[in-house]
Coordinates of C-alpha atoms in Angstrom, one line a residue:
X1 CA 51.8 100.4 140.7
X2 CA 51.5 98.3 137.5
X3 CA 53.0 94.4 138.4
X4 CA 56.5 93.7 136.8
X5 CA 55.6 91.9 133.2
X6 CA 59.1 90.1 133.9
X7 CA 58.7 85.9 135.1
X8 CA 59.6 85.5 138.4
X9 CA 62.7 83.1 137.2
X10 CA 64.0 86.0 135.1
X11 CA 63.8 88.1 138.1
X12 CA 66.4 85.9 139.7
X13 CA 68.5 85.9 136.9
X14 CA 68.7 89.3 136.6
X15 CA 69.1 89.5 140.5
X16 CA 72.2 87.0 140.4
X17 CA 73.8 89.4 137.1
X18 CA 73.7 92.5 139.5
X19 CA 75.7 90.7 141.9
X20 CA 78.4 90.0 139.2
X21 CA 81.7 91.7 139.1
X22 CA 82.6 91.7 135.9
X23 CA 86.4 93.3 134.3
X24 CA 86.2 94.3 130.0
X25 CA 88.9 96.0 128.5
X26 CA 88.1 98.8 126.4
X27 CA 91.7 99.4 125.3
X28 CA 95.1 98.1 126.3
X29 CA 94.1 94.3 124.7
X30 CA 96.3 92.5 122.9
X31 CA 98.3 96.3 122.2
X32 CA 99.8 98.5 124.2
X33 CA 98.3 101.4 123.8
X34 CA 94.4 103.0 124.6
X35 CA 94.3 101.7 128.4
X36 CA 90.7 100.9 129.5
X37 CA 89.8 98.7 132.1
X38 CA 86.2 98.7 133.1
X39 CA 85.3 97.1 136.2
X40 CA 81.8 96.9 137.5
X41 CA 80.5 96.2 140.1
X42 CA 77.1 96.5 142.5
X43 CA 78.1 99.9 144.0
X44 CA 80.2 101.3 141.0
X45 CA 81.5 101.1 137.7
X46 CA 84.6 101.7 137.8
X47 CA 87.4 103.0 134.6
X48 CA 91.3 101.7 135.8
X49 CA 93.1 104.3 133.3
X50 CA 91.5 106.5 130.1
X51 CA 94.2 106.7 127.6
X52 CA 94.6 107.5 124.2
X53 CA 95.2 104.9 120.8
X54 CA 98.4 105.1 119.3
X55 CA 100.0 103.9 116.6
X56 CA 98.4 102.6 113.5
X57 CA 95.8 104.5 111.7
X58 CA 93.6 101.7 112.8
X59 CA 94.1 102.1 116.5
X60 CA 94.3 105.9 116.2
X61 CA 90.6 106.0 114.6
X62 CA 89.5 104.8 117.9
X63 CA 90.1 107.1 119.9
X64 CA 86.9 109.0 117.7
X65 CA 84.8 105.9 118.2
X66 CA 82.3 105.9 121.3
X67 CA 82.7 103.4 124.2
X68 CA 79.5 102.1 123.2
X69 CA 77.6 103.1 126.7
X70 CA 77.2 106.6 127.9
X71 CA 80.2 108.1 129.9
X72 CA 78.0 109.1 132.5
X73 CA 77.6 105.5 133.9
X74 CA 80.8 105.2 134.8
X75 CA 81.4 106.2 138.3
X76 CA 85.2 107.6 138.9
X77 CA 88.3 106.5 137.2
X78 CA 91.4 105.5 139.1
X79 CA 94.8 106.4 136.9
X80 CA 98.0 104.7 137.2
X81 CA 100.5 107.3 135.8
X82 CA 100.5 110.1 133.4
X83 CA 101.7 108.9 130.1
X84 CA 99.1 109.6 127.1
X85 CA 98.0 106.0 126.5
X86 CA 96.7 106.0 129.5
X87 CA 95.3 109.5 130.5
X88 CA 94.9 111.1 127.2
X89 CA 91.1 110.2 126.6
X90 CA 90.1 112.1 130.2
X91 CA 89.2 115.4 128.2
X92 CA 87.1 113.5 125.9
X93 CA 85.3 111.7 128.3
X94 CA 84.4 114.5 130.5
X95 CA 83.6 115.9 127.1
X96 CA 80.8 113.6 126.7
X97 CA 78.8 113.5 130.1
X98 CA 81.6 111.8 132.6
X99 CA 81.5 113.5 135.8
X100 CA 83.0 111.7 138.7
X101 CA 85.8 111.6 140.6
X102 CA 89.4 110.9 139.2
X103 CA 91.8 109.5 141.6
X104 CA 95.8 110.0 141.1
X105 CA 98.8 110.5 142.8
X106 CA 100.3 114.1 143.4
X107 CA 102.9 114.0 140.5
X108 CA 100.4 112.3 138.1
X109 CA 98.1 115.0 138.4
X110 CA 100.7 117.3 137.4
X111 CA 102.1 115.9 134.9
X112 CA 98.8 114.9 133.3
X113 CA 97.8 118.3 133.0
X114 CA 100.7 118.9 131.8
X115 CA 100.7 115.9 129.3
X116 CA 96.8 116.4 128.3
X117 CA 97.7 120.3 127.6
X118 CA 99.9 119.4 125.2
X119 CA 97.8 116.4 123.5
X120 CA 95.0 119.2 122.7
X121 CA 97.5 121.8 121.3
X122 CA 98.7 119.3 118.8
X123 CA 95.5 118.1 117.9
X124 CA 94.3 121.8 117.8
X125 CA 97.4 122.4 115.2
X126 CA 96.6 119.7 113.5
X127 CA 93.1 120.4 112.5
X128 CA 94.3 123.3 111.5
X129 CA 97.0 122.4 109.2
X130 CA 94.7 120.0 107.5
X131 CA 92.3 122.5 107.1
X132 CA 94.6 124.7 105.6
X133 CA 96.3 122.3 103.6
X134 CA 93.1 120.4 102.4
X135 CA 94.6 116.8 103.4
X136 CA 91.1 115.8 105.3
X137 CA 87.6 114.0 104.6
X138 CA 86.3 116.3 107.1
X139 CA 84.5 119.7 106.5
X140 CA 86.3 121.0 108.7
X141 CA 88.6 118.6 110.2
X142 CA 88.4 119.0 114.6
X143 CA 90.4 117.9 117.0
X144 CA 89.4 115.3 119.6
X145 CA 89.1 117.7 122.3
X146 CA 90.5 121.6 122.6
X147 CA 92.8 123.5 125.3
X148 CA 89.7 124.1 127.3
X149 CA 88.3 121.4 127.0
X150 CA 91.5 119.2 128.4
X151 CA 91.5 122.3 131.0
X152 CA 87.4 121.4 132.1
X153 CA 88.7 117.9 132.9
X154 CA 91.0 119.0 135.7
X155 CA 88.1 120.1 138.1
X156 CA 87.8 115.9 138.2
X157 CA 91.0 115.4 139.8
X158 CA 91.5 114.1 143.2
X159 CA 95.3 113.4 144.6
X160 CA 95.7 110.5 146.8
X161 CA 98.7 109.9 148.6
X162 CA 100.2 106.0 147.8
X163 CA 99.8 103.5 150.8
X164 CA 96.8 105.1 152.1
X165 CA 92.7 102.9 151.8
X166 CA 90.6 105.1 149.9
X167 CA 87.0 104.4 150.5
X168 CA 85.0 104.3 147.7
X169 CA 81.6 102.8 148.8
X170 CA 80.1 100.2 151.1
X171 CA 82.0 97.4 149.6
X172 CA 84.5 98.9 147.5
X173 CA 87.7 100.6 148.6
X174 CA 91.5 101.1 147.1
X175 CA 94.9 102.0 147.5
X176 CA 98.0 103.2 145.7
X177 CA 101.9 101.4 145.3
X178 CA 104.1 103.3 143.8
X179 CA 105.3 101.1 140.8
X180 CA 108.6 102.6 139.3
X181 CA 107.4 103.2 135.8
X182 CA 107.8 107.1 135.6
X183 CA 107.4 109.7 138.7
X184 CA 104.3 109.0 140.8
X185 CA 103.5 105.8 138.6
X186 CA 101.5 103.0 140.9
X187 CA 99.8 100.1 140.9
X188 CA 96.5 99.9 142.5
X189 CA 95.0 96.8 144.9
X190 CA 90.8 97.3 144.1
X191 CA 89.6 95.7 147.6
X192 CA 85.7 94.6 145.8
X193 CA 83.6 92.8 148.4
X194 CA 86.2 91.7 150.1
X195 CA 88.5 90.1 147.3
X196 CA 91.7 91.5 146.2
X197 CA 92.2 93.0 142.9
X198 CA 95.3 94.0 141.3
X199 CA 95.9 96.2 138.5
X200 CA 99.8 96.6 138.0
X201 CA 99.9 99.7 135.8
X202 CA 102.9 99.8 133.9
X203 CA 105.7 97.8 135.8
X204 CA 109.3 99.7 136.2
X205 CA 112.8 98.3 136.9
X206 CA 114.2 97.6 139.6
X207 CA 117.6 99.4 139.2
X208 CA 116.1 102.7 137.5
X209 CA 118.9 105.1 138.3
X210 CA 116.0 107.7 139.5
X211 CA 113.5 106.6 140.6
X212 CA 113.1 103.6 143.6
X213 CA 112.6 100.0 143.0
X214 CA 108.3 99.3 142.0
X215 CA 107.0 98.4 145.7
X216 CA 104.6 95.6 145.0
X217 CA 101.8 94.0 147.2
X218 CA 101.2 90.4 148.5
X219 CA 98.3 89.2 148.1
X220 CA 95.8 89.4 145.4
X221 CA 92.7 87.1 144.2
X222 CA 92.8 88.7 140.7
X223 CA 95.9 90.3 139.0
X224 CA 95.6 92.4 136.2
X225 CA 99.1 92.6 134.9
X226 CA 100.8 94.5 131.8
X227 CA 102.8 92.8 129.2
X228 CA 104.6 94.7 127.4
X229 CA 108.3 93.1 127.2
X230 CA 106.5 89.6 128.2
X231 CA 108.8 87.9 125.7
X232 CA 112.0 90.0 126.4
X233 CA 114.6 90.2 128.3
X234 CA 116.9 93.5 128.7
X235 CA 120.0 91.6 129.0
X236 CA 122.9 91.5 131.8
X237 CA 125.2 94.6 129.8
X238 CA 126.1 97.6 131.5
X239 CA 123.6 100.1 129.7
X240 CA 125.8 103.1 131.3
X241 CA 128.9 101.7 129.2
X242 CA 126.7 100.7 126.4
X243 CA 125.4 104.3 126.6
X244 CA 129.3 105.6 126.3
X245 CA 130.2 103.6 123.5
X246 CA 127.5 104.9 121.3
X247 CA 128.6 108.1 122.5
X248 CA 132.1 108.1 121.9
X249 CA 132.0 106.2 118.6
X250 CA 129.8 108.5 117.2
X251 CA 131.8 111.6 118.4
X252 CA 135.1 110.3 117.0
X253 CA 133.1 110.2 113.6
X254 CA 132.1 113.8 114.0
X255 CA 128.4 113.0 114.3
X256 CA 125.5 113.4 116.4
X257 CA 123.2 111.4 118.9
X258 CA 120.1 111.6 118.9
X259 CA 117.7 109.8 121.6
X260 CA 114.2 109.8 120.7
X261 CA 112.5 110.3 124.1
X262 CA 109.2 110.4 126.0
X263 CA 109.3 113.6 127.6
X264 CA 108.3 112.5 131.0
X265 CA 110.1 109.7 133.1
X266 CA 112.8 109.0 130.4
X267 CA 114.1 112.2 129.3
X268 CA 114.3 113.1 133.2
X269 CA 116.4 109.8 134.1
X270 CA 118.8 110.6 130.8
X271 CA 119.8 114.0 132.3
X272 CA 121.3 112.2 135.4
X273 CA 122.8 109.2 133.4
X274 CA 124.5 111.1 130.9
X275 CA 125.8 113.3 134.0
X276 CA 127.2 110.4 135.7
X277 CA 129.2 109.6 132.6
X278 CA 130.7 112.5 132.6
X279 CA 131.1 112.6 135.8
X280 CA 132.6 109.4 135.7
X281 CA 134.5 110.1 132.3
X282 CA 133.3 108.0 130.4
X283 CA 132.2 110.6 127.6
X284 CA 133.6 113.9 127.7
X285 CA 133.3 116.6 129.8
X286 CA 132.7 119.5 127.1
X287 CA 130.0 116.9 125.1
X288 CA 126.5 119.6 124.5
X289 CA 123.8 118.0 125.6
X290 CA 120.4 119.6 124.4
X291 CA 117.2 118.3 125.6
X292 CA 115.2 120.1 123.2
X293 CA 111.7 119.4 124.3
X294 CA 109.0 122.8 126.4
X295 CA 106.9 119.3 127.5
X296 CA 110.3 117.6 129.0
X297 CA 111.7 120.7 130.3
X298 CA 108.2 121.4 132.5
X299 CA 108.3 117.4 133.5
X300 CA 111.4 118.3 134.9
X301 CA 110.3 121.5 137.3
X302 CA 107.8 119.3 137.9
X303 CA 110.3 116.3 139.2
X304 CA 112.3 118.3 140.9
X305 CA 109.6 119.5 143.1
X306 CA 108.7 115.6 143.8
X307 CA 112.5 114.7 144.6
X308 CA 112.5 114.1 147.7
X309 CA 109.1 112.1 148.4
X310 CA 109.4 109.9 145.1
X311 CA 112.9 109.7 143.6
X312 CA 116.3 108.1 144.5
X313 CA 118.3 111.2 144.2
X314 CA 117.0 114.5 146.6
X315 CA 116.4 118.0 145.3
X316 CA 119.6 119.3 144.8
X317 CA 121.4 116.2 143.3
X318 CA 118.0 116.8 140.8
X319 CA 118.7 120.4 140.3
X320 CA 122.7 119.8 140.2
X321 CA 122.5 117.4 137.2
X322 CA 120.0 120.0 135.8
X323 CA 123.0 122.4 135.4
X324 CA 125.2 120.6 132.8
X325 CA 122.6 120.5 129.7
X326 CA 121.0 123.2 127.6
X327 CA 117.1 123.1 127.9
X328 CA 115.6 124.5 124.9
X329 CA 112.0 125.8 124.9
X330 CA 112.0 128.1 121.9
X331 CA 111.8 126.7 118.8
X332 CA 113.6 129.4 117.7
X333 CA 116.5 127.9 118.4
X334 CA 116.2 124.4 117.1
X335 CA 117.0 125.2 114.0
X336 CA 120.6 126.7 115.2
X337 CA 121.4 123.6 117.0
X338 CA 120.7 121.9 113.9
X339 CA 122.8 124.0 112.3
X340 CA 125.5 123.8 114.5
X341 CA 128.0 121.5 112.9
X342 CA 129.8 120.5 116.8
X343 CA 129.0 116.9 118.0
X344 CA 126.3 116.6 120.7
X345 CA 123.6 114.5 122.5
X346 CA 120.0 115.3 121.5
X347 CA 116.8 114.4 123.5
X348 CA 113.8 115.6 121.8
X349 CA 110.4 114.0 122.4
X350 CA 108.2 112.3 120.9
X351 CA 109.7 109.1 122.4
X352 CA 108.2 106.8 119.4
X353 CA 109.2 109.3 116.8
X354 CA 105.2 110.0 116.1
X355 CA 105.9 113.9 116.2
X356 CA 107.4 116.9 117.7
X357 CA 110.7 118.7 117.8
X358 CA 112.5 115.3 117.5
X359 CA 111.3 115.0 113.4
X360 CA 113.3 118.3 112.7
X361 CA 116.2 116.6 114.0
X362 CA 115.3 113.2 112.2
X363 CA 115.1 115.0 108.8
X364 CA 118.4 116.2 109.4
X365 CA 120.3 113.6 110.5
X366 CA 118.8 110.6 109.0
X367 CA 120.5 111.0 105.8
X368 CA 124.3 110.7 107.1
X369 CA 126.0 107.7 108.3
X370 CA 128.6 109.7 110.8
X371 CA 124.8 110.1 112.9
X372 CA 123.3 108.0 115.3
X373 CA 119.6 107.3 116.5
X374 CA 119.7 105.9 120.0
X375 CA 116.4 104.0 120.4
X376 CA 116.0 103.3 124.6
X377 CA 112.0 103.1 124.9
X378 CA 109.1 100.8 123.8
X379 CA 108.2 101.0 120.1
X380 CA 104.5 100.7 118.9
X381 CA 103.5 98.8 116.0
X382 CA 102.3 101.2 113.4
X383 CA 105.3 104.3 114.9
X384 CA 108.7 105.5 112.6
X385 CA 110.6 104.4 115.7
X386 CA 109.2 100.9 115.4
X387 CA 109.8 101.2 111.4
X388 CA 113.8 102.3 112.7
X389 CA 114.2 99.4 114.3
X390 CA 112.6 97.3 111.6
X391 CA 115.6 98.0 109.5
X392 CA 113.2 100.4 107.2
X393 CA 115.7 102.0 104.5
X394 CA 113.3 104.9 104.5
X395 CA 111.2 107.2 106.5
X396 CA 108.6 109.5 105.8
X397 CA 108.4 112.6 107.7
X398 CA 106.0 115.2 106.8
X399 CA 104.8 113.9 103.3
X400 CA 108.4 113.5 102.4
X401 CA 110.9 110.1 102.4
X402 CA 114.3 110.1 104.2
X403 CA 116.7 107.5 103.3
X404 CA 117.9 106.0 106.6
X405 CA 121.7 106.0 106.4
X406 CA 122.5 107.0 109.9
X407 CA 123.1 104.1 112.8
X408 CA 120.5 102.8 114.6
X409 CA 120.9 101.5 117.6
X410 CA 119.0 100.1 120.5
X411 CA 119.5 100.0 124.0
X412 CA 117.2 97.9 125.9
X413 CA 117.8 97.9 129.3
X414 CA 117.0 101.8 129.3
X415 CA 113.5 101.2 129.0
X416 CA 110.8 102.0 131.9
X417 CA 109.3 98.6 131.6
X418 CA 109.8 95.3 133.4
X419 CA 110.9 92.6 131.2
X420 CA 109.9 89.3 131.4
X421 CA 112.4 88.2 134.3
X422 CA 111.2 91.0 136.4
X423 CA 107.4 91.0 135.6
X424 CA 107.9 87.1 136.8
X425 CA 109.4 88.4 140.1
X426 CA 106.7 90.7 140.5
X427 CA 104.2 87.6 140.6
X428 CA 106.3 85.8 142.9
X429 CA 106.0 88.7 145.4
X430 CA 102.4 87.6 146.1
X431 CA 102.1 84.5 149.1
X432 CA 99.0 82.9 147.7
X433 CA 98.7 82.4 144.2
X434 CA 96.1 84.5 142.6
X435 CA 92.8 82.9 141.4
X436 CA 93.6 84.2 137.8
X437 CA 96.2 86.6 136.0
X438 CA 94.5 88.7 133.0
X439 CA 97.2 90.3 131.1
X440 CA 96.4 93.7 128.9
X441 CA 99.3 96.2 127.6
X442 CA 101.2 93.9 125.5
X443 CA 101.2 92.5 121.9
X444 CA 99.9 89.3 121.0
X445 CA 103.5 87.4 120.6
X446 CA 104.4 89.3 124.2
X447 CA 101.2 88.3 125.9
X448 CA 101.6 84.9 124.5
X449 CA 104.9 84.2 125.8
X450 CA 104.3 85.4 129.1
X451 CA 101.0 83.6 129.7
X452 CA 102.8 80.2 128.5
X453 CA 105.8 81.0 131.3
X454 CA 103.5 82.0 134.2
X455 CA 101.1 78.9 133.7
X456 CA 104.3 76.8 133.1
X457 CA 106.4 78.0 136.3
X458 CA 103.9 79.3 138.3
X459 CA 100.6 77.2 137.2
X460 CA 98.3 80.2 137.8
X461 CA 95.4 80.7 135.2
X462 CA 96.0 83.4 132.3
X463 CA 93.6 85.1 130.3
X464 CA 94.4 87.1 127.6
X465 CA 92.3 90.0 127.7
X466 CA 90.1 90.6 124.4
X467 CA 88.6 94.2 123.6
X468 CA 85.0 94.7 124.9
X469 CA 84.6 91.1 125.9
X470 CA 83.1 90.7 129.6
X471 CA 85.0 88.8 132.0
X472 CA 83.1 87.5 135.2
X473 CA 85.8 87.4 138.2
X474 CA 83.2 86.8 141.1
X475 CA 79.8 86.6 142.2
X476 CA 78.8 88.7 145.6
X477 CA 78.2 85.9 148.0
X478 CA 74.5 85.1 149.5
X479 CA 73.2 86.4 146.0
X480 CA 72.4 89.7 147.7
X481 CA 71.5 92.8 145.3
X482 CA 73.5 96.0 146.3
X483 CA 71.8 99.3 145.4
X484 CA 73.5 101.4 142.8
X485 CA 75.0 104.3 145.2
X486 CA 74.6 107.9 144.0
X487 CA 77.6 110.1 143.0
X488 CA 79.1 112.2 145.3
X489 CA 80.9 115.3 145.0

């Protein structure tokens, strides 16, 4: 065998490098959207979520970029929860030479088949219409991954129950806490050579009216911690009588709500809120409501089959507030409730106004000022729900403009994220400060906020995570060189 050509000094360089365990975000830093946390270690390389850009054209064109490594290095991925931007780019990297293991809970694999089903029938439909139409560079214009191909990426999944160890390798083993966020959400503690990582997912509230209060763990060396409302608070209000007031005024001005909604997690917990209010009669009893959304309708078989192990409410009190809306899966018929001149409540995904059903309500209602457009989730930079909220006096929908004349409104503590008071609690939960916090999912003025009031308060360490920069947490101890493991099946 021919003698290494490498010095001997380099040798122990390279020998100290392999025993580095080293965290870079390829997505999810300093935005919320494309979460990608790469964590490698001696045994494995490990993905913490595969989601999808979102938002601005910018961030969108990533999602056709390459991670800059082959896909086949990384070992398994662990996924916190099932919303796009952070399981939506599964399909496209089984797509290009991933196989391994992909570890979720029993409602996140449902509902992110569910979730990536729909993600390649609107990209399919969208090649297609700019085919048709002409309105691409491309010849021809193809979606990021097909139907089947989204369907080839199940065969990866594996469904782990929360507060159970998951071995891994040698040296590397994890576990699920359910985290509030949206059904089967969690956060997940990476035991690495025997230090503690934490990577929070996306942090719920505390009083969600469906779902139970984020469980949290204790102790941590690293904490790798979303930061979406970092520089928010939700307010003390009552967002039940908040919820009526927009109701009623509307109504008594003959017009229509309409909440823009994610289909799964907030369009679920509406259906019970707006059935407590009129239980409680606070709106009345007669009010439609029409969740007009196939995606949200499925989420919610789905979350009535989970009732019992992962929600607040049990299976019947689910299927009982099930029984006072109309669920529309035919599109057929959105264009007769639209039609319908009757004051009602409308949820109709997509939650950030980027596409769906919701638009043919939008270009209906937009234009009169008896109408009002509930806003009760997080807004991307670069979304028409952002540009709502941002006071724009026009929208364009579909090549067209609308003139915004209807009410906008916002109500903040409906959202599914922590805000800053509760993201600080979270921290507090842990009885020995970590070494470091690194914060991802959050724009810059969020993160920046938040990192000033932990380090203030708290006086833990904050990194703001930067795209596709390394970041050493450790070194193995005694400088020993683990072997690369195999994958199994």
């Amino acid at each position: 065998m021919a003698k290494s050509k490498i010095q001997p000094s380099l040798l122990g360089l390279i020998d100290m490098a392999m025993n580095e365990i080293i965290l870079q975000s390829l997505g999810a830093a300093e935005t919320v959207t494309g979460s990608k946390h790469l964590l490698k270690t001696p045994e494995l390389t490990i993905l913490i979520d595969c989601g999808l850009f979102q938002g601005i054209k910018s961030l969108r064109q990533q999602n056709w970029h390459g991670l800059g490594f082959d896909p086949s290095e990384i070992d398994l991925i662990i996924l916190t929860h099932a919303h796009l931007d952070h399981c939506g780019y599964i399909p496209l990297l089984v797509k290009r030479g991933f196989k391994g293991d992909v570890f979720m809970t029993g409602p996140t694999s449902e509902l992110t088949q569910l979730i990536l089903l729909d993600s390649a029938k609107i990209q399919e439909e969208d090649a297609e219409n700019a085919n048709r139409h002409h309105y691409t560079k491309h010849s021809p214009a193809k979606p990021l991954y097909t139907i089947d191909e989204a369907k080839a990426s199940f065969k990866y999944f594996r469904v782990r129950d929360p507060n159970i160890f998951v071995r891994l390798s040698d040296h590397v083993h994890f576990q699920f806490k359910t985290c509030g966020h949206i059904l089967g959400a969690c956060s997940v503690e990476l035991t690495c050579f025997e230090k503690k990582i934490i990577f929070s997912g996306d942090i719920g509230r505390p009083q969600s009216a469906i779902l139970a209060s984020p469980d949290y763990f204790t102790e941590a060396d690293f904490i790798v911690m979303e930061s979406t409302y970092g520089d928010r608070l939700h307010g003390d209000h009552d967002s039940y009588d908040e919820l009526a007031d927009v109701i009623n005024e509307t109504i008594a001005q003959k017009g229509n709500v309409l909440i823009p909604s994610f289909a799964v997690g907030r369009a679920q917990e509406l259906i019970y809120i707006l059935n407590i209010l009129k239980k409680q009669g606070k709106i009345p009893l007669n009010l439609p409501i029409i969740m007009d959304s196939p995606m949200a309708a499925a989420a919610t078989r789905i979350s009535l089959n989970y009732a019992d192990d992962y929600m607040k409410i049990n299976e019947l009190e689910f299927q009982e507030m099930n029984n006072h809306i109309t669920i529309n899966q035919d599109y057929s018929n959105t264009i007769g409730f639209i039609k319908d001149k009757r004051s009602k409540i409308v949820i109709a995904a997509s939650g950030m106004l980027t596409g769906g059903r919701v638009l043919q309500y939008l270009k209906s209602y937009l234009s009169d000022n008896r109408n009002s457009i509930l806003m009760i989730g997080f807004q991307a930079e670069g979304t028409r729900g952002r540009a709502l909220l941002n006071e724009a006096h026009e929208i364009k929908i579909h090549g067209k403009y609308y003139a915004v004349k209807a009410k906008v409104l916002e109500i903040q503590g409906l959202s599914a994220h922590a805000d800053q008071s509760e993201l600080m609690n979270w921290i507090r939960k842990f009885k020995k400060s970590p070494a470091q916090i690194m914060l991802v999912h959050g724009e810059p003025c969020a993160q920046e906020a938040l990192r000033v009031k932990i380090q203030t308060e708290l006086n833990i360490p904050v990194k703001i995570m930067k795209q596709n920069q390394d970041t050493l947490l450790f070194a193995c101890e005694n400088n020993v060189v683990f072997p690369r493991l195999e994958k199994t099946n």
